[in-house]
Amino acid sequence: VVQLCVVLHFNQRAAYETDVHMTNAMNATQFLSELQVHGQLLRRYEKEYFVYVNDPAGRAKYEKEWTTVYAKMLADLKDAERDKDNMFLPSQESEIRTWRSHAEFYKRKMEDIFHAVPNGKLGAPGQLSPVEVNQMIREGKDRFAITLAGISKVLKEEKAETEAASAAIREAFRVTKTSLLATSIVGILLALYFVLSVPRKVTSPIRQLTQDAERMTKGDLEFSIKDTGSPDFAILVNAIERMRLGQSMLLQRLKRAS
């Protein structure tokens, strides 16, 4: 029973830790990995846009790609702030809230370029320098780099949390094995104790009372039934002692009558 209780307790504990820590950590890791991919795609499409800044078809293609990926990333950033699934640690909440503001600043800077380039506000169409146009997004890139660095940082923390959860689970199972071993040893010792001691406590008083009863059957009544030392046989000892006294008194009366 003890072993069963120990097994159930630690198995439930291990199952709970597995479910909570692993699920949260794995969800957070997957979520942040997708965010990281979106961020890398935005930077890639930004660079491609500047490469094709003098090519209307190329600009349109990468502007569309950039806008589509940004919409997905913005939706994910909003989900990260709400954190309905409790994927993130309380200490990470304030940092996560800054990610969206940096990303939105980056978006505004990119949209300024998207609108300015086709209208010739940055120079004559077809004669724009990708390097010069790229310089215009520097402030936005720097702010967005904070978001990307924050995502990488939290992603590392979540991976560390996963490793810590795994270590805690391994420790829980180790304690389970140790407890099972300890309870098994105790159970074996108790079994040996009962096997070796209980029969002596039962058979020794019975043997003594049997010998006393045989003496009485042979007419030897000049002794007292001694206490066996076992409370379980106290009533029987008293009953045999009364019977001995009764027989002894009866023999004395018969002797006097004769």
Coordinates of C-alpha atoms in Angstrom, one line a residue:
V1 CA 0.0 0.0 0.0
V2 CA 2.8 2.4 0.9
Q3 CA 4.6 1.6 -2.3
L4 CA 1.5 2.1 -4.3
C5 CA 0.9 5.5 -2.7
V6 CA 4.4 6.6 -3.4
V7 CA 4.3 5.6 -7.0
L8 CA 0.9 7.3 -7.6
H9 CA 2.1 10.5 -5.9
F10 CA 5.3 10.9 -7.8
N11 CA 3.8 9.7 -11.1
Q12 CA 1.1 12.3 -10.8
R13 CA 3.7 15.0 -9.9
A14 CA 5.8 14.0 -12.9
A15 CA 2.8 13.9 -15.2
Y16 CA 1.7 17.3 -14.1
E17 CA 5.2 18.9 -14.5
T18 CA 5.5 17.2 -17.9
D19 CA 2.2 18.6 -19.1
V20 CA 2.6 22.1 -17.8
H21 CA 6.2 22.9 -18.3
M22 CA 6.7 21.0 -21.5
T23 CA 3.5 22.2 -23.2
N24 CA 4.1 25.8 -22.3
A25 CA 7.8 25.7 -23.2
M26 CA 7.2 23.9 -26.5
N27 CA 4.4 26.2 -27.5
A28 CA 6.5 29.2 -26.7
T29 CA 9.5 27.9 -28.6
Q30 CA 7.4 27.1 -31.7
F31 CA 5.7 30.5 -31.5
L32 CA 8.9 32.4 -31.1
S33 CA 10.6 30.5 -33.8
E34 CA 7.8 31.5 -36.2
L35 CA 8.2 35.1 -35.1
Q36 CA 11.9 34.9 -35.7
V37 CA 11.3 33.5 -39.2
H38 CA 8.8 36.3 -40.0
G39 CA 11.4 38.9 -38.8
Q40 CA 14.1 37.4 -41.0
L41 CA 11.8 37.4 -44.0
L42 CA 10.9 41.1 -43.4
R43 CA 14.6 42.0 -43.5
R44 CA 15.1 39.9 -46.6
Y45 CA 12.2 41.4 -48.5
E46 CA 13.4 44.9 -47.4
K47 CA 16.8 44.3 -48.9
E48 CA 15.3 42.8 -52.1
Y49 CA 13.0 45.9 -52.4
F50 CA 16.1 48.1 -52.3
V51 CA 17.9 46.0 -54.9
Y52 CA 14.9 46.4 -57.2
V53 CA 14.2 50.0 -56.3
N54 CA 14.5 51.1 -59.9
D55 CA 12.4 48.2 -61.2
P56 CA 8.7 48.8 -60.8
A57 CA 7.8 45.1 -61.1
G58 CA 10.4 44.0 -58.7
R59 CA 9.5 46.8 -56.2
A60 CA 5.8 45.8 -56.4
K61 CA 6.6 42.1 -55.8
Y62 CA 8.7 42.6 -52.7
E63 CA 6.5 45.4 -51.3
K64 CA 3.6 42.9 -51.4
E65 CA 5.8 40.1 -49.9
W66 CA 6.9 42.4 -47.1
T67 CA 3.4 43.7 -46.4
T68 CA 2.0 40.1 -46.2
V69 CA 4.6 38.9 -43.8
Y70 CA 4.4 42.0 -41.7
A71 CA 0.6 41.4 -41.2
K72 CA 1.3 37.9 -40.0
M73 CA 4.0 39.0 -37.7
L74 CA 1.9 41.8 -36.2
A75 CA -0.9 39.4 -35.5
D76 CA 1.6 37.1 -33.7
L77 CA 3.0 40.0 -31.7
K78 CA -0.5 40.9 -30.5
D79 CA -1.1 37.3 -29.5
A80 CA 2.2 37.4 -27.6
E81 CA 1.0 40.4 -25.6
R82 CA -2.3 38.7 -24.8
D83 CA -0.6 35.4 -24.0
K84 CA -3.8 33.5 -23.5
D85 CA -2.0 30.2 -23.2
N86 CA 0.5 31.4 -20.5
M87 CA 3.5 30.6 -22.7
F88 CA 5.7 33.3 -21.3
L89 CA 7.2 34.1 -17.9
P90 CA 5.9 37.1 -15.9
S91 CA 9.4 38.6 -16.1
Q92 CA 9.1 38.6 -20.0
E93 CA 5.8 40.4 -20.3
S94 CA 7.2 44.0 -20.2
E95 CA 9.8 43.2 -22.9
I96 CA 7.3 41.5 -25.1
R97 CA 5.1 44.6 -25.0
T98 CA 7.9 46.7 -26.5
W99 CA 8.2 44.4 -29.6
R100 CA 5.1 45.6 -31.3
S101 CA 5.9 49.3 -30.9
H102 CA 9.4 48.8 -32.5
A103 CA 7.9 46.7 -35.3
E104 CA 5.2 49.4 -36.0
F105 CA 7.8 52.1 -36.1
Y106 CA 9.8 50.0 -38.6
K107 CA 6.6 49.5 -40.6
R108 CA 5.9 53.3 -40.8
K109 CA 9.4 53.9 -42.1
M110 CA 9.1 51.2 -44.8
E111 CA 5.6 52.6 -45.8
D112 CA 7.1 56.0 -46.2
I113 CA 9.6 54.6 -48.7
F114 CA 6.9 52.5 -50.4
H115 CA 5.0 55.7 -51.1
A116 CA 7.9 58.0 -51.8
V117 CA 9.8 55.9 -54.3
P118 CA 7.1 55.6 -57.0
N119 CA 6.3 59.3 -56.8
G120 CA 9.8 60.5 -57.3
K121 CA 10.1 62.1 -53.9
L122 CA 13.5 60.4 -53.3
G123 CA 14.9 61.1 -56.7
A124 CA 14.2 60.5 -60.4
P125 CA 12.6 57.1 -61.0
G126 CA 15.1 54.7 -62.5
Q127 CA 18.1 56.6 -61.1
L128 CA 17.8 55.8 -57.3
S129 CA 20.7 54.4 -55.5
P130 CA 19.8 51.3 -53.4
V131 CA 22.4 52.2 -50.9
E132 CA 21.0 55.7 -50.4
V133 CA 17.4 54.5 -50.1
N134 CA 18.6 51.8 -47.7
Q135 CA 20.1 54.6 -45.5
M136 CA 16.6 56.0 -45.1
I137 CA 15.4 52.9 -43.3
R138 CA 18.3 52.8 -40.9
E139 CA 16.4 54.2 -37.9
G140 CA 13.5 51.8 -38.5
K141 CA 15.9 48.9 -38.9
D142 CA 17.6 49.8 -35.6
R143 CA 14.3 49.8 -33.8
F144 CA 13.2 46.5 -35.4
A145 CA 16.6 45.0 -34.5
I146 CA 15.6 45.4 -30.8
T147 CA 12.5 43.3 -31.5
L148 CA 14.5 40.6 -33.3
A149 CA 17.1 40.6 -30.5
G150 CA 14.3 40.4 -27.9
I151 CA 12.7 37.4 -29.7
S152 CA 16.1 35.6 -29.8
K153 CA 16.6 36.3 -26.1
V154 CA 13.2 35.0 -25.0
L155 CA 13.6 32.0 -27.3
K156 CA 16.8 31.1 -25.5
E157 CA 15.1 31.6 -22.1
E158 CA 12.2 29.3 -23.2
K159 CA 14.7 26.6 -24.3
A160 CA 16.4 26.9 -21.0
E161 CA 13.0 26.5 -19.3
T162 CA 12.4 23.4 -21.3
E163 CA 15.8 22.0 -20.2
A164 CA 15.0 22.9 -16.6
A165 CA 11.6 21.2 -16.9
S166 CA 13.2 18.1 -18.3
A167 CA 15.7 18.1 -15.4
A168 CA 12.8 18.5 -12.9
I169 CA 11.0 15.5 -14.5
R170 CA 14.2 13.4 -14.4
E171 CA 14.6 14.3 -10.7
A172 CA 11.0 13.4 -10.0
F173 CA 11.4 10.0 -11.5
R174 CA 14.7 9.6 -9.7
V175 CA 13.0 10.3 -6.4
T176 CA 10.3 7.8 -7.4
K177 CA 12.8 5.1 -7.9
T178 CA 14.6 5.9 -4.7
S179 CA 11.3 5.9 -2.8
L180 CA 10.3 2.6 -4.3
L181 CA 13.6 1.1 -3.3
A182 CA 13.4 2.4 0.2
T183 CA 9.8 1.2 0.7
S184 CA 10.7 -2.1 -0.8
I185 CA 13.6 -2.5 1.7
V186 CA 11.3 -1.5 4.6
G187 CA 8.6 -3.9 3.4
I188 CA 11.1 -6.8 3.2
L189 CA 12.4 -6.0 6.7
L190 CA 8.9 -5.8 8.1
A191 CA 8.0 -9.1 6.5
L192 CA 11.1 -10.8 8.0
Y193 CA 10.2 -9.3 11.4
F194 CA 6.7 -10.8 11.3
V195 CA 7.9 -14.1 9.9
L196 CA 10.5 -14.5 12.6
S197 CA 9.0 -12.8 15.6
V198 CA 5.2 -13.4 15.4
P199 CA 5.4 -17.2 15.4
R200 CA 7.5 -17.2 18.5
K201 CA 5.1 -14.9 20.3
V202 CA 2.3 -17.3 19.4
T203 CA 3.9 -20.7 19.8
S204 CA 6.0 -20.0 22.9
P205 CA 2.9 -19.3 25.2
I206 CA 1.0 -22.2 23.7
R207 CA 3.9 -24.6 24.3
Q208 CA 4.2 -23.4 28.0
L209 CA 0.4 -23.7 28.6
T210 CA 0.4 -27.2 27.0
Q211 CA 3.2 -28.3 29.3
D212 CA 1.3 -26.9 32.3
A213 CA -1.9 -28.8 31.2
E214 CA 0.0 -32.1 30.9
R215 CA 1.3 -31.7 34.5
M216 CA -2.2 -31.1 35.7
T217 CA -3.5 -34.3 33.9
K218 CA -0.8 -36.3 35.7
G219 CA -2.1 -35.0 39.1
D220 CA 0.6 -32.4 39.6
L221 CA -1.3 -29.4 40.9
E222 CA 1.4 -27.9 43.2
F223 CA 2.5 -25.1 41.0
S224 CA 1.1 -21.9 39.6
I225 CA 0.3 -21.2 36.0
K226 CA 2.8 -18.5 35.1
D227 CA 2.0 -15.5 33.0
T228 CA 3.2 -16.1 29.4
G229 CA 4.0 -12.4 29.0
S230 CA 1.6 -12.1 26.1
P231 CA -1.6 -10.1 26.7
D232 CA -3.3 -12.2 24.1
F233 CA -3.1 -15.3 26.3
A234 CA -3.9 -13.6 29.6
I235 CA -7.6 -14.8 29.7
L236 CA -6.5 -18.4 28.9
V237 CA -3.8 -18.3 31.6
N238 CA -6.3 -17.1 34.2
A239 CA -8.8 -19.8 33.2
I240 CA -6.3 -22.6 33.5
E241 CA -5.0 -21.2 36.8
R242 CA -8.6 -21.2 38.2
M243 CA -9.1 -24.7 36.9
R244 CA -5.9 -25.8 38.7
L245 CA -7.0 -24.2 41.9
G246 CA -10.4 -25.8 41.7
Q247 CA -8.9 -29.2 41.1
S248 CA -6.5 -28.7 44.0
M249 CA -9.2 -27.7 46.4
L250 CA -11.4 -30.7 45.3
L251 CA -8.5 -33.1 46.0
Q252 CA -8.0 -31.6 49.4
R253 CA -11.6 -32.1 50.3
L254 CA -11.5 -35.7 49.1
K255 CA -8.5 -36.3 51.2
R256 CA -10.2 -34.9 54.3
A257 CA -13.3 -36.8 53.7
S258 CA -11.5 -40.1 53.5

